[in-house]
XYZ file of N, CA, C and O in Angstrom:
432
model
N 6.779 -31.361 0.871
C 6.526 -32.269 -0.232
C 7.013 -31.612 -1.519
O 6.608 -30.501 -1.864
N 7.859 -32.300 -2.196
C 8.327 -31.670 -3.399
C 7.237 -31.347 -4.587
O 7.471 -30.665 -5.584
N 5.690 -32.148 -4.179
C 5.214 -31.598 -5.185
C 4.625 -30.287 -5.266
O 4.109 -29.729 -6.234
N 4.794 -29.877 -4.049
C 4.254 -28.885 -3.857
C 5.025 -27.382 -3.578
O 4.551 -26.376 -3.050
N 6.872 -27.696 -4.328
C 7.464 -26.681 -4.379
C 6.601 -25.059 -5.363
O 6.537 -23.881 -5.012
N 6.089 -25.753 -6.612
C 5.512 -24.722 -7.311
C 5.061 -23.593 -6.720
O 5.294 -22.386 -6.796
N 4.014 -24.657 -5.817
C 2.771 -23.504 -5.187
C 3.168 -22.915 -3.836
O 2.478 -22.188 -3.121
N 4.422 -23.366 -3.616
C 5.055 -22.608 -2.371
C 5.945 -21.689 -2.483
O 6.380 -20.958 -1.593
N 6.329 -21.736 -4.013
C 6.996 -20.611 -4.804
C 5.980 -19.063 -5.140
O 6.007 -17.902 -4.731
N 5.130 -19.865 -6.119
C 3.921 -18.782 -6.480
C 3.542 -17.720 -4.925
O 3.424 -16.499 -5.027
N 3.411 -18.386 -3.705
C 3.501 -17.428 -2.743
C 4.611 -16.958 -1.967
O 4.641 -15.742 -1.775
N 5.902 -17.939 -1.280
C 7.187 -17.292 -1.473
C 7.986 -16.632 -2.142
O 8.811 -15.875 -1.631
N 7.831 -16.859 -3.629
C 8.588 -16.399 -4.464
C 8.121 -14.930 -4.619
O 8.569 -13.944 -4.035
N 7.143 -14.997 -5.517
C 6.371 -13.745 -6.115
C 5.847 -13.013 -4.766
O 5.962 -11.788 -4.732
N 5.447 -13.483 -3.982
C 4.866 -13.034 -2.581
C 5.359 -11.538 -1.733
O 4.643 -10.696 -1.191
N 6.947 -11.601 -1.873
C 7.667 -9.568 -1.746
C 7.136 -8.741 -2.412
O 6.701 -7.713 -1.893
N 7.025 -9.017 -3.922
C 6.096 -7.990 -4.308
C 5.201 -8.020 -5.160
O 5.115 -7.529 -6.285
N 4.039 -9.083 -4.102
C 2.683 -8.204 -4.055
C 2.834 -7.658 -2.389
O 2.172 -6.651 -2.137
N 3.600 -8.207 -1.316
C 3.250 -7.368 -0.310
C 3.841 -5.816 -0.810
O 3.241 -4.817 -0.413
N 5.292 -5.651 -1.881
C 5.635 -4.508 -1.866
C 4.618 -3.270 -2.286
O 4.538 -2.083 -1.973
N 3.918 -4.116 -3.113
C 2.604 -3.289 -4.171
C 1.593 -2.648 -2.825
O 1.365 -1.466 -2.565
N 1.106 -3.895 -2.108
C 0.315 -3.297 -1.365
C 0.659 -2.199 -0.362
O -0.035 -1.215 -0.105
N 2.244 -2.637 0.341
C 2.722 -1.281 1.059
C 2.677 0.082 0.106
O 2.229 1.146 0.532
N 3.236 -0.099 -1.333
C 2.999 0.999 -2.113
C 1.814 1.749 -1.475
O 1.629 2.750 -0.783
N 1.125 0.790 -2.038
C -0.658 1.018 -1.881
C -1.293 1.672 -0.794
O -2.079 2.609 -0.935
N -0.848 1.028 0.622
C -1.184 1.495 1.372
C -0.620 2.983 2.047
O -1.347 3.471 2.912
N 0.499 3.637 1.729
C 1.133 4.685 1.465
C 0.794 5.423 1.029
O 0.598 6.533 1.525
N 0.552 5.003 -0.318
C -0.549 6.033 -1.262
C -1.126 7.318 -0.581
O -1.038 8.542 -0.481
N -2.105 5.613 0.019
C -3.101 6.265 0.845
C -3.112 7.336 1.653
O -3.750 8.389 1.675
N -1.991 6.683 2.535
C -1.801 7.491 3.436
C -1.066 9.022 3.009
O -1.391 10.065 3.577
N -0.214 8.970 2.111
C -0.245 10.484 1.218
C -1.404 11.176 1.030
O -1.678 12.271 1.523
N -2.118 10.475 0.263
C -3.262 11.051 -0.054
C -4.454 11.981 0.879
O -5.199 12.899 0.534
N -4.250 11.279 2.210
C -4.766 11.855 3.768
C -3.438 12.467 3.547
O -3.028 11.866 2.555
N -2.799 13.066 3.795
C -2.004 14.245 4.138
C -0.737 14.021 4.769
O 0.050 14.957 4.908
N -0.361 12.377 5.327
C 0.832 12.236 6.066
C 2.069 12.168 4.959
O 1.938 11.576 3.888
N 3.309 12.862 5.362
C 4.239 12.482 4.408
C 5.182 11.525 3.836
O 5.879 10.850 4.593
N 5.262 11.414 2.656
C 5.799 9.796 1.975
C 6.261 9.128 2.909
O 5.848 7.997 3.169
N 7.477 9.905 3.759
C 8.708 8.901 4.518
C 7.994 8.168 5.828
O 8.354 7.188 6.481
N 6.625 9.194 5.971
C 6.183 8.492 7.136
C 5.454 7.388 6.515
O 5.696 6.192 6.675
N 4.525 7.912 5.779
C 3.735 6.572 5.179
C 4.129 5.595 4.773
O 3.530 4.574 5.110
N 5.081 5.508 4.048
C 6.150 4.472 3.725
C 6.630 3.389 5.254
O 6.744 2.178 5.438
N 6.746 4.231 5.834
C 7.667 3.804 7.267
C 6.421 2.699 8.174
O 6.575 1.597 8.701
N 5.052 3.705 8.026
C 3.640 3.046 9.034
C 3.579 1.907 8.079
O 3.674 0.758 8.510
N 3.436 2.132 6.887
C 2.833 0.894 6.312
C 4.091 -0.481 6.164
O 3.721 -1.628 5.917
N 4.963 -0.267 6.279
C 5.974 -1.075 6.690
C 6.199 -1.872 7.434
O 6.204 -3.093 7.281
N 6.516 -0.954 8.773
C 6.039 -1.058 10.314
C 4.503 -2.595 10.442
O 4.590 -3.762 10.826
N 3.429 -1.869 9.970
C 2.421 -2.774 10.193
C 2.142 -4.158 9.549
O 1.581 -5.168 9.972
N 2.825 -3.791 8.196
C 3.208 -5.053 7.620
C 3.978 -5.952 8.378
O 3.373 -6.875 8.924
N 5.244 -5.859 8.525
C 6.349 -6.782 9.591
C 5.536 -6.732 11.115
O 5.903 -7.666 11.829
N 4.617 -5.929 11.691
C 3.978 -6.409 12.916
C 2.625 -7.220 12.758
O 2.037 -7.507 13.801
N 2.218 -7.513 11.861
C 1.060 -8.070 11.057
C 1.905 -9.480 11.205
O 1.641 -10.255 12.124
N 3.061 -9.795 10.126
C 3.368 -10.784 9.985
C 4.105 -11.436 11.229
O 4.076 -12.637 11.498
N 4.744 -10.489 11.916
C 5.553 -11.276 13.019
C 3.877 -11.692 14.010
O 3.842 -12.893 13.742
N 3.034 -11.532 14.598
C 1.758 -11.525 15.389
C 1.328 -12.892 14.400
O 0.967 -13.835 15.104
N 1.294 -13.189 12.904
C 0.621 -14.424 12.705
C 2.034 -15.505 12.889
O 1.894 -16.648 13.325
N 2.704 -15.223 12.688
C 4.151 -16.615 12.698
C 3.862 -16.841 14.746
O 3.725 -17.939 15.286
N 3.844 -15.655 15.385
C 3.924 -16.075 16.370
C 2.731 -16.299 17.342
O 2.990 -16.696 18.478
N 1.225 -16.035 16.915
C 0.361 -16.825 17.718
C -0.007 -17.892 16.473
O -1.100 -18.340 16.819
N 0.226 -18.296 15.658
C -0.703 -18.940 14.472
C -1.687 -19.240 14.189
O -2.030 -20.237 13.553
N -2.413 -18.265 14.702
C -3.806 -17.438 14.458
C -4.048 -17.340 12.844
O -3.406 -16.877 11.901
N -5.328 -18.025 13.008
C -5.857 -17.243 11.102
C -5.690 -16.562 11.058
O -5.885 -15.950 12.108
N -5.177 -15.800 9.978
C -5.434 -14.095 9.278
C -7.154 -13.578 9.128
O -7.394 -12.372 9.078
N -8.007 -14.348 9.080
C -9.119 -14.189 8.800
C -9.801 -13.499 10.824
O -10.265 -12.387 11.076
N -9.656 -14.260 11.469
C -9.472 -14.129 12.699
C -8.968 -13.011 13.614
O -9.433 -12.555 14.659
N -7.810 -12.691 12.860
C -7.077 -11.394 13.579
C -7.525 -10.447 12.939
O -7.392 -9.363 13.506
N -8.271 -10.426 11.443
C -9.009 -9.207 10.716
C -9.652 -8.864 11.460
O -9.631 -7.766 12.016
N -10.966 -10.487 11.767
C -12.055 -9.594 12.746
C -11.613 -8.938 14.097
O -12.198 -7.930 14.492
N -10.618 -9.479 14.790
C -10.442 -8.781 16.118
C -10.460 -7.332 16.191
O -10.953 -6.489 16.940
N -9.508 -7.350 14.793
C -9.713 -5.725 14.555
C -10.554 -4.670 13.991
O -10.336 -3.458 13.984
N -11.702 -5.418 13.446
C -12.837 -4.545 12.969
C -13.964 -4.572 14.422
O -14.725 -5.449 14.832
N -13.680 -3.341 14.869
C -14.767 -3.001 15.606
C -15.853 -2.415 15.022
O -15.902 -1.455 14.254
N -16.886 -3.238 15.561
C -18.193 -2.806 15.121
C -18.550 -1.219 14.846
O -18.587 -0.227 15.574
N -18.829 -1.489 13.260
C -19.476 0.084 12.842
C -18.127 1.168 12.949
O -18.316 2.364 12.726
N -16.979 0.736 13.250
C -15.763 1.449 13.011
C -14.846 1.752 11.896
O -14.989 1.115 10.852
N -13.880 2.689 11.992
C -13.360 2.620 10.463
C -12.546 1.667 9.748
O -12.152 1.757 8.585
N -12.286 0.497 10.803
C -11.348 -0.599 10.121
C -12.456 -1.296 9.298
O -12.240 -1.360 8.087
N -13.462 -1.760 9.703
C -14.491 -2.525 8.790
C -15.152 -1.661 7.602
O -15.707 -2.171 6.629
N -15.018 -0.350 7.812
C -15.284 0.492 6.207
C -14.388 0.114 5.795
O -14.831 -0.681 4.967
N -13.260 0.064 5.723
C -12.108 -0.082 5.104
C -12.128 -1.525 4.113
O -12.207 -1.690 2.896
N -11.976 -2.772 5.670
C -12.251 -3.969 5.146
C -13.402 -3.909 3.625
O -13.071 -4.448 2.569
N -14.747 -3.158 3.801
C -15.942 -3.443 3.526
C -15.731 -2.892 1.650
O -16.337 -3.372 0.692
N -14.776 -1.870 1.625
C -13.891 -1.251 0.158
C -13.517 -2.208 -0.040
O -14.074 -3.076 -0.712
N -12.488 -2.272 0.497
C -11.133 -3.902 -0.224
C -12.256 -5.183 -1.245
O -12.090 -5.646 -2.374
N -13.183 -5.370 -0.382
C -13.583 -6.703 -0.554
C -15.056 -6.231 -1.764
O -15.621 -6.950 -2.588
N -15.258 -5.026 -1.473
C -16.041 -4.364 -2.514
C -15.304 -4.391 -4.428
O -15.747 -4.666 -5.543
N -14.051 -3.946 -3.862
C -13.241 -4.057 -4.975
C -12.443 -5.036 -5.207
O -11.342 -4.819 -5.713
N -12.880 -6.365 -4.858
C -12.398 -7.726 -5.449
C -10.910 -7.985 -4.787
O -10.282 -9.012 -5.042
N -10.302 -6.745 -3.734
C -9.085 -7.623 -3.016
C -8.466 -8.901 -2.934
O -7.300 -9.082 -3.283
N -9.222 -9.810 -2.475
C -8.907 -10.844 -1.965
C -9.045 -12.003 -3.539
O -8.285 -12.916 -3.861
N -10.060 -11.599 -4.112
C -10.208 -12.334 -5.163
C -8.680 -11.891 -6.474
O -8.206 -12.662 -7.308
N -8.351 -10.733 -6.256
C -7.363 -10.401 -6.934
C -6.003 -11.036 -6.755
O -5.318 -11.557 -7.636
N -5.716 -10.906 -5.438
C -4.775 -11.140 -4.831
C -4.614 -12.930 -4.289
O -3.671 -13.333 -3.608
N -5.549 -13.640 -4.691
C -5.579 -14.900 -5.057
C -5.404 -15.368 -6.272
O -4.647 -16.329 -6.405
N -5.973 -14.873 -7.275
C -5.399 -14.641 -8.845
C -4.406 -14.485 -9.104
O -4.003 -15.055 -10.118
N -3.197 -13.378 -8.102
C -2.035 -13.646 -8.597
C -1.078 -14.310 -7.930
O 0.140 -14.234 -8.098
N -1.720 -15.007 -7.115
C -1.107 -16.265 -6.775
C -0.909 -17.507 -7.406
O 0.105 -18.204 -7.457
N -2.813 -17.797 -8.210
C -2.885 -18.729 -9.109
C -1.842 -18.221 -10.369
O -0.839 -18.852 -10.703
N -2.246 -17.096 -10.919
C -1.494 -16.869 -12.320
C -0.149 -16.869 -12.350
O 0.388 -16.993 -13.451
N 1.023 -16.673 -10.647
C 2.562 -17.328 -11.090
C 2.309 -18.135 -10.881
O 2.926 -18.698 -11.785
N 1.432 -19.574 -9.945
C 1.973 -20.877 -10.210
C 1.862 -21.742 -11.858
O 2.427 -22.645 -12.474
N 0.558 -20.604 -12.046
C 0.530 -21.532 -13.444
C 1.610 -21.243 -14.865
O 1.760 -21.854 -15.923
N 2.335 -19.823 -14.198
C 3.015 -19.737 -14.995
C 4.402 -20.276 -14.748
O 5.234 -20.280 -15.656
N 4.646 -20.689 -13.653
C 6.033 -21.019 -13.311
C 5.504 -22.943 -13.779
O 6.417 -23.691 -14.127
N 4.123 -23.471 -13.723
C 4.357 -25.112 -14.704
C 4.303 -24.372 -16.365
O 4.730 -25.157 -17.211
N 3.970 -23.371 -16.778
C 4.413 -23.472 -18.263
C 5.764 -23.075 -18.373
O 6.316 -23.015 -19.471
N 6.279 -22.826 -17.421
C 7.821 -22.553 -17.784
C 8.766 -23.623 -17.638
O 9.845 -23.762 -18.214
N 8.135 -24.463 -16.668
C 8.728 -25.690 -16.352
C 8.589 -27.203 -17.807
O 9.156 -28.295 -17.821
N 7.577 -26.569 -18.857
C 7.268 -27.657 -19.374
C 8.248 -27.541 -20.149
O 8.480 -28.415 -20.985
């Protein structure tokens, strides 16, 4: 539906990099534990493109395949339990809203 090029922009468009930010991000991390850049760079990459190829090809919620992977009382759900502590999802919906709304003031 053409009316809905905007908001398919705001997440296609802008959408490389916030995933690039978060691979940053998640790299970081993984520096920060002790593995080196090229690898961290490489895992968090890696899991990104196997993340995304696993939802295009069962079309499974994302919400869904989170939980599969938080095993109870394990370290994926500490993890999850940070992110969402520190407004993740609420962030990262924000800057979804804030390019579409900026791509209709650019349009006006």
């Amino acid at each position: 539906d053409e009316g809905l090029i905007d908001a398919a922009c705001a997440v296609s468009g802008c959408g490389p990099a916030f995933c690039a930010l978060l691979a940053e991000a998640l790299a970081d991390g993984a520096v920060a534990c002790g593995l080196p850049r090229a690898k961290a760079q490489l895992y968090a990459a890696q899991t990104m493109e196997g993340t995304a190829r696993l939802m295009r090809q069962t079309g499974q919620n994302p919400g869904v395949m989170k939980d599969a992977v938080c095993s109870p009382g394990g370290s994926t759900i500490q993890g999850v339990r940070v992110l969402e502590e520190k407004g993740f999802r609420a962030a990262a919906m924000d800057a979804v809203i804030a390019a579409y709304e900026k791509t209709l003031k650019l349009a006006k």
